């Protein structure tokens, strides 16, 4: 004899399923946002730490380079082949090169540091933003200001390079004029 099996049909409430799904997505999104923000904060801290270390080492290297340059000049002063008048132009040009390269390097380092800090700020803002339209607006504004900042900074860097070039060439121009005058008087 066969036994009759009865099955009970359960009904699933679509609103409950939808609510559960929305809760899972919201929880997952919040977890991802938190993880992303935590990762961005860790990267930012590492970047700041490495930047400070780099700046310290760079300043130390510049100081040692200046000291070495001054020692080399003093060493040459005792040589019989040392011509004070002509060598002064090289010393002035070398000092100008060091000074201007310090300014240029500092400007480049600041530019790079500022840009990366801005990326961290925008990343954090985007991660905390719920609305996709707002995210697009943030990214668009960031792209626009990045281009404007880049153009402005390149103009500043160009002015620094031109100034550095003038400062390094100037001592040779004065020495060239003096040598030309001396040569014309002898002729």
CSV table of C-alpha atoms in Angstrom, one decimal:
chain,number,residue,atom,x,y,z
A,1,UNK,CA,0.0,0.0,0.0
A,2,UNK,CA,1.3,3.4,-0.9
A,3,UNK,CA,1.3,6.1,1.6
A,4,UNK,CA,0.3,9.5,0.5
A,5,UNK,CA,2.8,12.3,1.1
A,6,UNK,CA,1.5,15.7,1.8
A,7,UNK,CA,3.5,18.8,1.1
A,8,UNK,CA,3.0,22.1,2.6
A,9,UNK,CA,3.5,25.0,0.4
A,10,UNK,CA,5.2,28.0,2.0
A,11,UNK,CA,4.7,31.4,0.5
A,12,UNK,CA,7.6,33.8,0.3
A,13,UNK,CA,6.8,37.4,0.9
A,14,UNK,CA,8.6,39.5,-1.8
A,15,UNK,CA,8.8,42.5,0.4
A,16,UNK,CA,10.7,40.5,3.1
A,17,UNK,CA,13.1,39.2,0.5
A,18,UNK,CA,13.6,42.6,-1.0
A,19,UNK,CA,14.3,44.0,2.5
A,20,UNK,CA,16.8,41.3,3.3
A,21,UNK,CA,18.6,41.8,0.0
A,22,UNK,CA,18.7,45.6,0.6
A,23,UNK,CA,20.1,45.0,4.1
A,24,UNK,CA,22.8,42.7,2.8
A,25,UNK,CA,23.8,45.1,0.0
A,26,UNK,CA,23.9,48.0,2.5
A,27,UNK,CA,26.0,46.0,4.9
A,28,UNK,CA,28.4,44.9,2.2
A,29,UNK,CA,28.7,48.4,0.8
A,30,UNK,CA,29.4,49.8,4.2
A,31,UNK,CA,32.1,47.1,4.8
A,32,UNK,CA,33.7,47.9,1.5
A,33,UNK,CA,33.6,51.6,2.2
A,34,UNK,CA,35.2,51.1,5.6
A,35,UNK,CA,37.9,48.8,4.2
A,36,UNK,CA,38.6,51.3,1.4
A,37,UNK,CA,38.8,54.3,3.8
A,38,UNK,CA,41.1,52.3,6.1
A,39,UNK,CA,43.3,51.3,3.2
A,40,UNK,CA,43.5,54.9,2.0
A,41,UNK,CA,44.3,56.2,5.4
A,42,UNK,CA,47.1,53.7,5.8
A,43,UNK,CA,48.5,54.6,2.3
A,44,UNK,CA,48.3,58.3,3.3
A,45,UNK,CA,50.2,57.7,6.5
A,46,UNK,CA,52.9,55.7,4.7
A,47,UNK,CA,53.2,58.4,2.1
A,48,UNK,CA,53.6,61.2,4.6
A,49,UNK,CA,56.2,59.2,6.6
A,50,UNK,CA,58.2,58.4,3.4
A,51,UNK,CA,57.9,61.9,2.2
A,52,UNK,CA,59.3,63.3,5.5
A,53,UNK,CA,62.1,60.7,5.4
A,54,UNK,CA,62.9,61.6,1.8
A,55,UNK,CA,63.0,65.4,2.6
A,56,UNK,CA,65.3,64.8,5.5
A,57,UNK,CA,67.7,62.7,3.5
A,58,UNK,CA,67.5,65.1,0.5
A,59,UNK,CA,68.4,68.1,2.7
A,60,UNK,CA,71.3,66.1,4.2
A,61,UNK,CA,72.6,65.2,0.8
A,62,UNK,CA,72.4,68.8,-0.3
A,63,UNK,CA,74.3,70.0,2.7
A,64,UNK,CA,77.0,67.3,2.1
A,65,UNK,CA,77.1,68.3,-1.6
A,66,UNK,CA,77.7,72.0,-0.7
A,67,UNK,CA,80.4,71.1,1.8
A,68,UNK,CA,82.1,68.8,-0.8
A,69,UNK,CA,81.9,71.6,-3.5
A,70,UNK,CA,83.5,74.1,-1.1
A,71,UNK,CA,86.3,71.7,-0.2
A,72,UNK,CA,87.0,71.0,-3.9
A,73,UNK,CA,87.2,74.7,-4.6
A,74,UNK,CA,89.7,75.2,-1.7
A,75,UNK,CA,91.7,72.3,-3.0
A,76,UNK,CA,92.1,73.8,-6.4
A,77,UNK,CA,93.0,77.2,-5.0
A,78,UNK,CA,96.4,75.8,-4.0
A,79,UNK,CA,97.1,74.5,-7.5
A,80,UNK,CA,99.5,76.3,-9.9
A,81,UNK,CA,96.9,76.0,-12.6
A,82,UNK,CA,94.3,77.8,-10.6
A,83,UNK,CA,93.2,81.1,-12.2
A,84,UNK,CA,91.2,83.0,-9.6
A,85,UNK,CA,89.4,85.3,-12.1
A,86,UNK,CA,88.2,82.5,-14.4
A,87,UNK,CA,87.5,80.1,-11.5
A,88,UNK,CA,85.3,82.6,-9.7
A,89,UNK,CA,82.8,82.4,-12.6
A,90,UNK,CA,82.6,78.6,-12.2
A,91,UNK,CA,82.3,78.9,-8.4
A,92,UNK,CA,79.5,81.5,-8.8
A,93,UNK,CA,77.7,79.4,-11.4
A,94,UNK,CA,78.1,76.3,-9.2
A,95,UNK,CA,76.7,78.1,-6.2
A,96,UNK,CA,73.8,79.5,-8.3
A,97,UNK,CA,73.1,76.0,-9.7
A,98,UNK,CA,73.0,74.5,-6.2
A,99,UNK,CA,70.8,77.2,-4.8
A,100,UNK,CA,68.4,77.2,-7.8
A,101,UNK,CA,68.2,73.4,-7.9
A,102,UNK,CA,67.3,73.4,-4.2
A,103,UNK,CA,64.4,75.7,-5.0
A,104,UNK,CA,63.3,73.8,-8.1
A,105,UNK,CA,63.5,70.4,-6.2
A,106,UNK,CA,61.5,71.8,-3.3
A,107,UNK,CA,58.9,73.1,-5.7
A,108,UNK,CA,58.7,69.7,-7.5
A,109,UNK,CA,58.5,67.9,-4.2
A,110,UNK,CA,55.8,70.2,-2.9
A,111,UNK,CA,53.8,69.9,-6.2
A,112,UNK,CA,53.9,66.1,-6.1
A,113,UNK,CA,53.1,65.9,-2.4
A,114,UNK,CA,50.2,68.3,-2.8
A,115,UNK,CA,48.8,66.4,-5.7
A,116,UNK,CA,48.9,63.1,-3.9
A,117,UNK,CA,47.3,64.6,-0.8
A,118,UNK,CA,44.5,65.9,-3.0
A,119,UNK,CA,44.1,62.4,-4.5
A,120,UNK,CA,43.8,61.0,-0.9
A,121,UNK,CA,41.2,63.6,0.0
A,122,UNK,CA,39.1,63.0,-3.1
A,123,UNK,CA,39.4,59.2,-2.6
A,124,UNK,CA,38.1,59.5,0.9
A,125,UNK,CA,35.3,61.8,-0.2
A,126,UNK,CA,34.2,59.4,-2.9
A,127,UNK,CA,34.4,56.4,-0.6
A,128,UNK,CA,32.1,58.2,1.9
A,129,UNK,CA,29.6,59.3,-0.8
A,130,UNK,CA,26.5,57.2,-1.3
A,131,UNK,CA,25.1,59.0,-4.4
A,132,UNK,CA,26.6,58.0,-7.8
A,133,UNK,CA,25.7,61.3,-9.3
A,134,UNK,CA,27.6,63.1,-6.5
A,135,UNK,CA,30.6,60.8,-7.1
A,136,UNK,CA,30.7,61.8,-10.8
A,137,UNK,CA,30.5,65.5,-9.8
A,138,UNK,CA,33.4,65.1,-7.4
A,139,UNK,CA,35.5,63.3,-10.0
A,140,UNK,CA,34.7,65.9,-12.7
A,141,UNK,CA,35.6,68.8,-10.4
A,142,UNK,CA,38.8,67.0,-9.4
A,143,UNK,CA,39.8,66.5,-13.0
A,144,UNK,CA,39.1,70.2,-13.8
A,145,UNK,CA,41.0,71.6,-10.9
A,146,UNK,CA,43.9,69.1,-11.5
A,147,UNK,CA,44.4,70.4,-15.0
A,148,UNK,CA,44.2,74.0,-13.8
A,149,UNK,CA,46.7,73.3,-11.0
A,150,UNK,CA,49.0,71.5,-13.4
A,151,UNK,CA,49.1,74.4,-15.8
A,152,UNK,CA,49.7,76.9,-13.0
A,153,UNK,CA,52.5,74.8,-11.5
A,154,UNK,CA,54.2,74.1,-14.8
A,155,UNK,CA,54.3,77.9,-15.4
A,156,UNK,CA,55.9,78.4,-11.9
A,157,UNK,CA,58.4,75.6,-12.6
A,158,UNK,CA,59.3,77.1,-16.0
A,159,UNK,CA,59.9,80.5,-14.4
A,160,UNK,CA,62.2,78.8,-11.8
A,161,UNK,CA,64.2,77.0,-14.6
A,162,UNK,CA,64.6,80.3,-16.6
A,163,UNK,CA,65.7,82.1,-13.4
A,164,UNK,CA,68.2,79.3,-12.7
A,165,UNK,CA,69.6,79.3,-16.2
A,166,UNK,CA,70.1,83.1,-16.0
A,167,UNK,CA,71.8,82.8,-12.6
A,168,UNK,CA,74.2,80.2,-13.9
A,169,UNK,CA,75.1,81.9,-17.1
A,170,UNK,CA,75.5,85.4,-15.7
A,171,UNK,CA,78.9,84.9,-14.0
A,172,UNK,CA,80.3,83.6,-17.3
A,173,UNK,CA,79.0,86.6,-19.2
A,174,UNK,CA,80.8,89.0,-16.9
A,175,UNK,CA,84.0,87.0,-17.1
A,176,UNK,CA,83.7,86.8,-20.9
A,177,UNK,CA,83.4,90.6,-21.1
A,178,UNK,CA,86.4,91.0,-18.8
A,179,UNK,CA,88.5,88.6,-20.8
A,180,UNK,CA,87.5,90.2,-24.1
A,181,UNK,CA,88.4,93.6,-22.7
A,182,UNK,CA,91.8,92.4,-21.5
A,183,UNK,CA,92.5,90.7,-24.8
A,184,UNK,CA,91.5,93.8,-26.9
A,185,UNK,CA,93.9,96.0,-24.7
A,186,UNK,CA,96.8,93.6,-25.3
A,187,UNK,CA,96.3,93.6,-29.1
